[in-house]
Each structure stands twice: as structure tokens, then as C-alpha cells.
Short mmCIF file of C-alpha atoms in Angstrom, two decimals:
data_model
loop_
_atom_site.label_atom_id
_atom_site.label_comp_id
_atom_site.label_asym_id
_atom_site.label_seq_id
_atom_site.Cartn_x
_atom_site.Cartn_y
_atom_site.Cartn_z
CA UNK A 1 67.57 11.23 -20.44
CA UNK A 2 70.50 13.17 -21.91
CA UNK A 3 68.63 16.44 -21.36
CA UNK A 4 68.04 15.56 -17.73
CA UNK A 5 71.73 14.80 -17.28
CA UNK A 6 72.75 18.04 -18.98
CA UNK A 7 70.30 19.98 -16.82
CA UNK A 8 71.66 18.43 -13.65
CA UNK A 9 75.21 19.15 -14.77
CA UNK A 10 74.43 22.81 -15.50
CA UNK A 11 72.68 23.12 -12.13
CA UNK A 12 75.64 21.54 -10.33
CA UNK A 13 78.13 23.80 -12.08
CA UNK A 14 75.97 26.81 -11.20
CA UNK A 15 75.88 25.89 -7.53
CA UNK A 16 79.64 25.32 -7.52
CA UNK A 17 80.19 28.72 -9.15
CA UNK A 18 78.04 30.45 -6.53
CA UNK A 19 79.84 28.73 -3.65
CA UNK A 20 83.25 29.56 -5.17
CA UNK A 21 82.20 33.18 -5.57
CA UNK A 22 80.97 33.32 -1.97
CA UNK A 23 84.20 31.72 -0.74
CA UNK A 24 86.35 34.48 -2.21
CA UNK A 25 84.03 37.49 -1.88
CA UNK A 26 84.08 37.51 1.93
CA UNK A 27 86.26 40.53 2.84
CA UNK A 28 89.29 39.72 4.96
CA UNK A 29 90.82 42.77 6.67
CA UNK A 30 94.65 43.02 6.73
CA UNK A 31 95.04 41.76 10.33
CA UNK A 32 92.92 38.63 9.72
CA UNK A 33 94.70 35.37 10.55
CA UNK A 34 94.08 31.80 9.35
CA UNK A 35 92.23 33.17 6.34
CA UNK A 36 91.54 29.94 4.44
CA UNK A 37 90.12 28.18 7.51
CA UNK A 38 87.96 31.21 8.19
CA UNK A 39 86.65 31.31 4.62
CA UNK A 40 85.61 27.65 4.88
CA UNK A 41 83.82 28.30 8.18
CA UNK A 42 82.04 31.39 6.85
CA UNK A 43 81.00 29.62 3.64
CA UNK A 44 79.41 26.81 5.67
CA UNK A 45 77.73 29.43 7.84
CA UNK A 46 76.38 31.22 4.74
CA UNK A 47 74.94 27.95 3.39
CA UNK A 48 73.27 27.27 6.73
CA UNK A 49 71.80 30.78 6.69
CA UNK A 50 70.30 30.29 3.24
CA UNK A 51 68.73 26.98 4.30
CA UNK A 52 67.30 28.69 7.39
CA UNK A 53 65.79 31.49 5.29
CA UNK A 54 64.11 28.87 3.09
CA UNK A 55 62.69 27.07 6.13
CA UNK A 56 61.38 30.38 7.48
CA UNK A 57 59.76 31.12 4.12
CA UNK A 58 58.06 27.76 4.38
CA UNK A 59 56.72 28.79 7.78
CA UNK A 60 58.78 26.33 9.83
CA UNK A 61 59.52 28.52 12.87
CA UNK A 62 61.57 31.20 14.63
CA UNK A 63 64.91 32.05 12.99
CA UNK A 64 67.16 31.62 16.05
CA UNK A 65 65.52 28.25 16.73
CA UNK A 66 66.00 27.10 13.14
CA UNK A 67 69.65 28.18 13.30
CA UNK A 68 70.31 26.12 16.41
CA UNK A 69 73.47 24.09 16.40
CA UNK A 70 73.42 20.89 18.43
CA UNK A 71 76.93 19.39 18.28
CA UNK A 72 76.89 15.63 18.81
CA UNK A 73 78.77 14.33 21.86
CA UNK A 74 82.36 13.27 21.18
CA UNK A 75 84.10 10.19 22.49
CA UNK A 76 87.13 10.95 24.68
CA UNK A 77 88.42 7.46 25.46
CA UNK A 78 91.66 7.37 27.39
CA UNK A 79 91.45 11.05 28.28
CA UNK A 80 93.01 12.42 31.46
CA UNK A 81 89.77 14.30 32.17
CA UNK A 82 86.60 12.69 33.50
CA UNK A 83 83.10 14.15 33.40
CA UNK A 84 79.93 13.69 35.38
CA UNK A 85 76.47 14.79 34.31
CA UNK A 86 74.43 15.70 37.35
CA UNK A 87 72.03 18.30 38.78
CA UNK A 88 73.13 21.10 41.12
CA UNK A 89 70.58 23.49 42.58
CA UNK A 90 67.93 21.91 40.38
CA UNK A 91 69.84 22.71 37.15
CA UNK A 92 71.64 20.22 34.85
CA UNK A 93 75.43 20.58 34.84
CA UNK A 94 78.49 18.71 33.63
CA UNK A 95 81.46 18.55 36.00
CA UNK A 96 84.97 18.21 34.57
CA UNK A 97 87.88 17.11 36.76
CA UNK A 98 91.28 15.42 36.31
CA UNK A 99 91.37 11.63 36.41
CA UNK A 100 92.38 10.24 39.78
CA UNK A 101 91.49 13.22 41.94
CA UNK A 102 89.98 12.50 45.34
CA UNK A 103 87.33 15.07 46.28
CA UNK A 104 87.73 14.33 49.98
CA UNK A 105 91.48 14.92 50.09
CA UNK A 106 92.55 17.14 47.21
CA UNK A 107 90.89 20.55 46.81
CA UNK A 108 91.37 22.06 43.36
CA UNK A 109 90.65 25.50 41.91
CA UNK A 110 87.05 25.73 40.72
CA UNK A 111 85.50 27.33 37.64
CA UNK A 112 81.80 27.86 37.03
CA UNK A 113 81.43 28.07 33.24
CA UNK A 114 78.54 29.64 31.30
CA UNK A 115 78.43 28.74 27.60
CA UNK A 116 77.75 31.05 24.69
CA UNK A 117 75.21 30.73 21.90
CA UNK A 118 73.17 33.92 22.19
CA UNK A 119 71.15 32.52 25.13
CA UNK A 120 69.29 30.57 22.40
CA UNK A 121 71.46 27.76 21.06
CA UNK A 122 71.88 24.31 22.57
CA UNK A 123 75.67 24.26 22.24
CA UNK A 124 76.37 23.12 25.81
CA UNK A 125 77.53 19.71 24.54
CA UNK A 126 79.91 21.38 22.10
CA UNK A 127 82.00 22.93 24.88
CA UNK A 128 83.35 19.55 25.93
CA UNK A 129 86.60 19.87 23.98
CA UNK A 130 87.39 23.39 25.18
CA UNK A 131 86.71 22.63 28.83
CA UNK A 132 88.74 19.42 28.67
CA UNK A 133 91.68 21.42 27.29
CA UNK A 134 91.43 23.81 30.24
CA UNK A 135 91.48 20.94 32.75
CA UNK A 136 94.44 19.31 30.97
CA UNK A 137 96.34 22.60 31.10
CA UNK A 138 95.69 22.99 34.81
CA UNK A 139 94.29 20.65 37.44
CA UNK A 140 90.93 22.17 38.35
CA UNK A 141 87.22 21.41 38.62
CA UNK A 142 84.91 23.00 36.04
CA UNK A 143 81.13 23.08 36.45
CA UNK A 144 79.45 23.77 33.09
CA UNK A 145 75.88 25.05 33.44
CA UNK A 146 73.07 23.89 31.14
CA UNK A 147 70.72 26.84 31.62
CA UNK A 148 67.32 27.12 29.96
CA UNK A 149 67.29 28.68 26.50
CA UNK A 150 65.36 31.49 24.83
CA UNK A 151 63.10 32.10 23.01
CA UNK A 152 61.14 29.32 24.75
CA UNK A 153 62.47 30.49 28.13
CA UNK A 154 63.23 34.22 27.90
CA UNK A 155 64.94 36.44 30.48
CA UNK A 156 65.31 35.95 33.43
CA UNK A 157 65.28 32.13 33.05
CA UNK A 158 68.99 31.89 32.14
CA UNK A 159 70.34 34.10 34.96
CA UNK A 160 68.00 32.40 37.43
CA UNK A 161 69.38 28.98 36.47
CA UNK A 162 72.97 30.21 36.49
CA UNK A 163 72.59 31.75 39.92
CA UNK A 164 71.05 28.57 41.33
CA UNK A 165 74.18 26.67 40.27
CA UNK A 166 76.54 29.43 41.39
CA UNK A 167 75.01 29.52 44.85
CA UNK A 168 75.08 25.72 45.11
CA UNK A 169 78.75 25.51 44.13
CA UNK A 170 79.76 28.25 46.56
CA UNK A 171 77.87 26.57 49.39
CA UNK A 172 79.14 23.06 48.60
CA UNK A 173 82.78 23.55 47.59
CA UNK A 174 83.98 20.98 50.12
CA UNK A 175 81.91 18.10 48.72
CA UNK A 176 82.74 19.11 45.13
CA UNK A 177 86.47 19.01 45.84
CA UNK A 178 86.91 22.74 45.19
CA UNK A 179 89.35 25.03 47.00
CA UNK A 180 87.15 27.27 49.15
CA UNK A 181 89.26 30.33 48.34
CA UNK A 182 89.68 29.81 44.61
CA UNK A 183 86.48 29.95 42.55
CA UNK A 184 86.36 31.68 39.14
CA UNK A 185 83.33 32.73 37.11
CA UNK A 186 83.96 32.30 33.38
CA UNK A 187 81.90 32.56 30.21
CA UNK A 188 82.06 33.46 26.54
CA UNK A 189 79.74 35.67 24.47
CA UNK A 190 76.25 35.27 25.99
CA UNK A 191 77.95 33.22 28.70
CA UNK A 192 80.25 36.18 29.37
CA UNK A 193 77.13 38.25 29.88
CA UNK A 194 75.85 35.66 32.37
CA UNK A 195 79.20 35.45 34.19
CA UNK A 196 79.26 39.22 34.74
CA UNK A 197 75.56 39.19 35.66
CA UNK A 198 76.32 36.54 38.31
CA UNK A 199 79.18 38.65 39.66
CA UNK A 200 76.86 41.66 39.79
CA UNK A 201 74.15 39.68 41.56
CA UNK A 202 76.58 38.21 44.10
CA UNK A 203 77.58 41.76 45.06
CA UNK A 204 74.02 43.09 45.33
CA UNK A 205 72.93 44.00 48.90
CA UNK A 206 70.32 41.23 49.17
CA UNK A 207 72.79 38.47 48.22
CA UNK A 208 75.72 39.92 50.16
CA UNK A 209 73.69 39.38 53.33
CA UNK A 210 73.78 35.63 52.61
CA UNK A 211 77.54 35.68 53.32
CA UNK A 212 78.43 33.55 50.29
CA UNK A 213 82.17 33.07 49.68
CA UNK A 214 83.96 35.58 47.49
CA UNK A 215 84.83 34.93 43.86
CA UNK A 216 88.58 34.94 43.17
CA UNK A 217 88.57 35.80 39.44
CA UNK A 218 86.19 36.81 36.68
CA UNK A 219 87.07 35.73 33.11
CA UNK A 220 85.02 37.19 30.25
CA UNK A 221 85.59 35.97 26.69
CA UNK A 222 84.24 38.36 24.00
CA UNK A 223 81.26 39.06 26.29
CA UNK A 224 77.92 40.66 25.37
CA UNK A 225 77.67 43.30 28.09
CA UNK A 226 75.18 45.94 27.06
CA UNK A 227 71.99 46.03 24.99
CA UNK A 228 71.60 49.79 25.00
CA UNK A 229 74.01 51.49 22.60
CA UNK A 230 74.03 49.70 19.27
CA UNK A 231 75.73 52.56 17.42
CA UNK A 232 79.17 51.73 18.74
CA UNK A 233 81.86 51.51 16.02
CA UNK A 234 81.95 47.69 16.09
CA UNK A 235 78.17 47.34 15.76
CA UNK A 236 78.29 49.77 12.83
CA UNK A 237 81.25 48.03 11.20
CA UNK A 238 79.94 44.46 11.30
CA UNK A 239 76.47 45.04 9.91
CA UNK A 240 75.33 43.21 6.80
CA UNK A 241 75.44 39.73 5.35
CA UNK A 242 79.03 39.87 4.11
CA UNK A 243 81.18 40.34 7.21
CA UNK A 244 84.27 38.31 8.21
CA UNK A 245 82.67 36.82 11.31
CA UNK A 246 79.90 34.36 12.10
CA UNK A 247 78.26 36.94 14.39
CA UNK A 248 76.87 39.88 12.43
CA UNK A 249 75.29 42.84 14.20
CA UNK A 250 71.89 41.77 12.87
CA UNK A 251 72.20 38.26 14.31
CA UNK A 252 73.19 39.73 17.67
CA UNK A 253 70.02 41.84 17.62
CA UNK A 254 67.94 38.73 16.95
CA UNK A 255 69.53 37.05 19.95
CA UNK A 256 68.85 40.03 22.21
CA UNK A 257 65.21 40.26 21.07
CA UNK A 258 64.62 36.51 21.55
CA UNK A 259 66.27 36.70 24.99
CA UNK A 260 64.02 39.58 26.01
CA UNK A 261 60.72 38.93 24.23
CA UNK A 262 60.69 35.21 23.48
CA UNK A 263 58.98 34.44 20.18
CA UNK A 264 58.00 38.05 19.48
CA UNK A 265 59.83 39.79 16.63
CA UNK A 266 60.69 43.50 16.24
CA UNK A 267 62.42 45.59 13.58
CA UNK A 268 66.10 44.91 14.22
CA UNK A 269 67.25 47.65 11.82
CA UNK A 270 65.50 50.19 14.03
CA UNK A 271 67.16 48.65 17.07
CA UNK A 272 70.58 48.94 15.44
CA UNK A 273 69.86 52.63 14.90
CA UNK A 274 69.09 53.04 18.64
CA UNK A 275 65.45 53.87 17.95
CA UNK A 276 64.65 52.54 21.43
CA UNK A 277 66.53 55.58 22.81
CA UNK A 278 64.69 57.61 25.45
CA UNK A 279 65.62 60.15 28.12
CA UNK A 280 65.91 57.30 30.62
CA UNK A 281 68.26 55.41 28.31
CA UNK A 282 70.40 58.51 27.82
CA UNK A 283 70.69 59.04 31.57
CA UNK A 284 71.72 55.43 32.23
CA UNK A 285 74.00 55.06 29.22
CA UNK A 286 76.66 57.53 30.30
CA UNK A 287 79.30 54.78 30.48
CA UNK A 288 78.21 53.33 27.12
CA UNK A 289 78.81 56.41 25.00
CA UNK A 290 81.34 56.08 22.19
CA UNK A 291 83.65 58.73 23.65
CA UNK A 292 84.55 56.19 26.37
CA UNK A 293 86.29 54.13 23.69
CA UNK A 294 89.96 54.49 22.67
CA UNK A 295 90.57 56.96 19.85
CA UNK A 296 91.81 54.25 17.46
CA UNK A 297 88.55 52.33 17.93
CA UNK A 298 86.41 55.40 17.20
CA UNK A 299 88.35 56.39 14.11
CA UNK A 300 86.09 56.73 11.08
CA UNK A 301 82.94 55.85 13.04
CA UNK A 302 79.84 57.90 13.79
CA UNK A 303 80.38 58.96 17.40
CA UNK A 304 76.77 59.90 18.08
CA UNK A 305 74.68 57.36 19.97
CA UNK A 306 71.43 59.26 19.54
CA UNK A 307 69.01 57.89 16.92
CA UNK A 308 67.84 59.71 13.84
CA UNK A 309 64.28 58.71 14.71
CA UNK A 310 62.93 57.52 18.07
CA UNK A 311 60.34 54.76 18.29
CA UNK A 312 58.43 55.02 21.60
CA UNK A 313 56.61 51.73 20.93
CA UNK A 314 59.90 49.88 20.52
CA UNK A 315 61.26 51.57 23.63
CA UNK A 316 58.23 50.64 25.72
CA UNK A 317 58.42 47.02 24.58
CA UNK A 318 62.15 46.48 25.15
CA UNK A 319 63.69 48.94 27.57
CA UNK A 320 62.45 47.30 30.76
CA UNK A 321 64.70 44.38 29.78
CA UNK A 322 67.58 46.22 28.12
CA UNK A 323 68.09 48.52 31.11
CA UNK A 324 68.13 45.72 33.69
CA UNK A 325 71.72 45.23 34.99
CA UNK A 326 71.24 41.45 34.85
CA UNK A 327 70.46 41.83 31.13
CA UNK A 328 73.02 44.59 30.47
CA UNK A 329 75.59 44.19 33.25
CA UNK A 330 77.58 47.22 32.08
CA UNK A 331 74.73 49.25 33.60
CA UNK A 332 75.52 47.97 37.10
CA UNK A 333 76.06 50.66 39.70
CA UNK A 334 79.55 51.87 40.61
CA UNK A 335 78.99 50.67 44.17
CA UNK A 336 78.81 47.11 42.78
CA UNK A 337 81.50 47.27 40.10
CA UNK A 338 84.12 48.77 42.40
CA UNK A 339 83.97 45.55 44.44
CA UNK A 340 84.69 43.29 41.47
CA UNK A 341 87.52 40.75 41.76
CA UNK A 342 90.53 40.71 39.45
CA UNK A 343 89.16 40.43 35.92
CA UNK A 344 90.46 39.02 32.64
CA UNK A 345 88.73 40.25 29.47
CA UNK A 346 89.34 38.77 26.03
CA UNK A 347 88.05 40.55 22.93
CA UNK A 348 88.27 39.83 19.20
CA UNK A 349 88.69 42.47 16.52
CA UNK A 350 86.16 41.17 13.98
CA UNK A 351 83.20 41.09 16.32
CA UNK A 352 80.22 43.42 16.82
CA UNK A 353 80.67 42.84 20.58
CA UNK A 354 84.26 44.11 20.48
CA UNK A 355 83.49 47.54 21.93
CA UNK A 356 81.60 46.13 24.92
CA UNK A 357 84.93 44.83 26.24
CA UNK A 358 86.66 48.18 25.74
CA UNK A 359 83.81 49.96 27.51
CA UNK A 360 84.08 47.60 30.49
CA UNK A 361 87.86 47.94 30.66
CA UNK A 362 87.50 51.72 30.68
CA UNK A 363 84.95 51.62 33.47
CA UNK A 364 86.76 49.12 35.69
CA UNK A 365 90.04 51.00 35.23
CA UNK A 366 88.35 54.18 36.47
CA UNK A 367 87.10 52.31 39.51
CA UNK A 368 90.57 50.96 40.31
CA UNK A 369 89.85 47.29 39.53
CA UNK A 370 92.82 45.19 38.42
CA UNK A 371 91.97 44.28 34.81
CA UNK A 372 93.92 42.41 32.15
CA UNK A 373 92.60 42.99 28.65
CA UNK A 374 93.79 40.68 25.87
CA UNK A 375 92.64 41.92 22.47
CA UNK A 376 93.06 39.54 19.50
CA UNK A 377 93.34 41.81 16.46
CA UNK A 378 93.43 39.06 13.88
CA UNK A 379 90.50 36.98 15.11
CA UNK A 380 86.71 36.89 14.96
CA UNK A 381 83.90 36.13 17.38
CA UNK A 382 83.77 32.57 18.78
CA UNK A 383 87.32 31.64 17.72
CA UNK A 384 88.29 30.44 21.21
CA UNK A 385 85.54 27.81 21.09
CA UNK A 386 86.81 26.18 17.88
CA UNK A 387 90.16 24.57 18.84
CA UNK A 388 89.92 22.03 16.00
CA UNK A 389 89.90 24.87 13.45
CA UNK A 390 91.98 27.70 14.90
CA UNK A 391 95.46 27.35 16.38
CA UNK A 392 94.87 30.71 18.04
CA UNK A 393 92.12 29.06 20.07
CA UNK A 394 94.71 26.87 21.76
CA UNK A 395 96.98 29.88 22.36
CA UNK A 396 94.12 31.85 23.91
CA UNK A 397 93.22 28.98 26.25
CA UNK A 398 96.84 28.68 27.38
CA UNK A 399 96.93 32.41 28.15
CA UNK A 400 93.72 32.19 30.18
CA UNK A 401 95.09 29.29 32.23
CA UNK A 402 98.37 31.17 32.82
CA UNK A 403 96.34 34.10 34.10
CA UNK A 404 94.44 31.84 36.52
CA UNK A 405 97.70 30.34 37.77
CA UNK A 406 99.11 33.82 38.40
CA UNK A 407 96.00 34.88 40.29
CA UNK A 408 95.42 31.82 42.45
#
């Protein structure tokens, strides 16, 4: 009995030592803010990753499915925001609006929100707190879209669902209590990708002929905008299992592959080396080259986008998806992008997606679009969505609302 106790004690001390080591070994660059909170979050994320690897080894399923986070619904008794779960355009949504508003009399600014989660995670419920904060900060109506998820429902299921809701909202603003001249598309991460894809689709010739109302603003929060050049400085910098962010470059590749191919798996290391590169990719990726980035972003990085070794099989399997402007909206034609509304782009420093925002800012600036770019040097991917952990989340949400007020 004593031996069993001693063995358990040694095991417990060993586990504690490993967790303590992991807590302090995570590198925190000089600009990092809220370091202790971030270390706790990243330690929990590391533990979850190890459990997922074990479940995969036991043959339990696809990695992005096993990593799914399904936040439980929270109680918001006495809140000044009310919600309604309903179906618009055949797609489940949750509508947020201030208490006491009368949809027949008072028309409020409207936001169509697309959640993040790599197109794969059921985190729709977890956006409740963030969207309630937005409505408390400004009286408006937010429609949060519960689109179908990959890998069970790969591309184009998500954009199809999002467009069904977008069209419905634009055609039914009156009954929803939304100001007909003040609708914003907004999304974060994968949702930022979908928000820009919706903007791109609304401006395509076939949809323009439908005479849908114009979008007032586009708000993109650390968006995933291109799945073509993975040798940008930020994708190079945030590779590996020991990076100061919950979104490593490798995890982003797994999301993109699941979004494109469903349950099929490819070599993500080859993808990160741009082994899917072809002549067609090179011709279409002119705006995605690293020399379109600011000099300070490129400093110390490999500026070449071309791979050391091309893989035609990988290219054939993936490029029909990666080169689609609804999948990689940064590949949209100039004739579409130059008609974009005023755009707010938020990026985070410690994020493999960081450079996507800088590439979009560069391109929209060249086309004469009014863009406001807010870059958070001290923060990591997904920080805006964790208001209970990061005070900077609250600050970022206030800034976004102030922008919307200015551009109403």
C-alpha cells in the first residue's frame, strides 16, 4: 500500500514538474502583454493538444474534430441584450438586439457576424459574450450565423450558408428592425475570411444584377484571407509546437486542408513550404508576394515564396480550392475590390495570419479604398474573443464600435 502511495506521489510530482516547465518555457516576445494570463491559456491549450494526440493514436478520429471546443451556453439574466434563436434563409442564426426595441418603429444599425474556429469548430455558442458586449456598447442588431462546419461539410458549404443569411438579411431589413442603409459584415479569423468572401460575392456580376442593398462597412478581425503563400514572414515565424499563440502555422494548415478536402489528410509541412506552387499559382499570387509587406515585417524573413521542391500531386489535389476567391478572397479581381466599402482591419502580432491583413491593406490602399488598420503588437490570435481573460479584448471591441459609430 505504501509503495502504491509513493508511486502515485512520484507520478504526481512528475506531472506537476512537466506542467511547470511548460508554463515557463513558452517564449514571450518583448511586446507581449498580459503574460501570466497568456501562459495559463497556452498551458491549457498544450494539455488539450496532448490529450488529442493520444486520442488520435487510439484511432478515435480526425484531429480538428477531436480538438473541437463546444463552450456551454451562459446565463445572462437581467442583461440589457435579448437574443432569439431562429432560422433565416434556411440557416440557423442567433439575433442579438437591445432590450425594449420595437422592430416596427425603431430601425437600428445591423451587423451580420461570422464566427471563427477554422471553419471546423462549433464555437458559435461561445460568441455570446462578445456579441452582447458589442450591443451594449452601441444599440444595434447582430445576426450571428451558424454555418455548417468542415470537415463533415467542406467548402463551399460555409460560404453557401453565410450567403443565404446575408441575402435574407439584406432583403428583409425592415422586418428585422435594421436600418436599410447601415448594414456591416463582420467576422474574425475564419469568419473574417467568410465576411470578405461575402463582400466579394455581393460585388460579383451575377449577384449585382439582383440589386441587393449595399453594405456600409466591412470589419475583419485577424482574418484568414489567402491559402496560397504560406512562406510569408508570419507563417514562418509561428511554426512549431512552442509558439506564443494558440494558432500555430501547422494548425492553420490543418484547418485549411479540412475546409478544402474534408476528412482527407495531406502533408502539411510540404504545404507550409509552398510545395503546391505551380505556374498558375505564381501568376495569381502577384499580390501575395512578400515584397508587398512593410519592410519591418519582412526583416529577417526569407522573402522568396517559391518552394524548394514542387509537388504536382499536392497542387492538383488542393489548388482548385486554394485559388478560388471565395476560399482565398485576397485573390479577388481588382474590379471587385475597388468597389469595397470602408473597411476596418484588425491584426495581432503573434499570429501566423498577421501578414494576410498587411497584404490586404496594401492592396486596398492601392485601389483607393478607405481602410483603417489597427495592429495590436502585444497580442496573439483570438484575443478579441476572450473578454473574460484579456482586458485588451474589451479595448479592441470599444475601438471597433467607435469605428462603426464614425462610419454610420
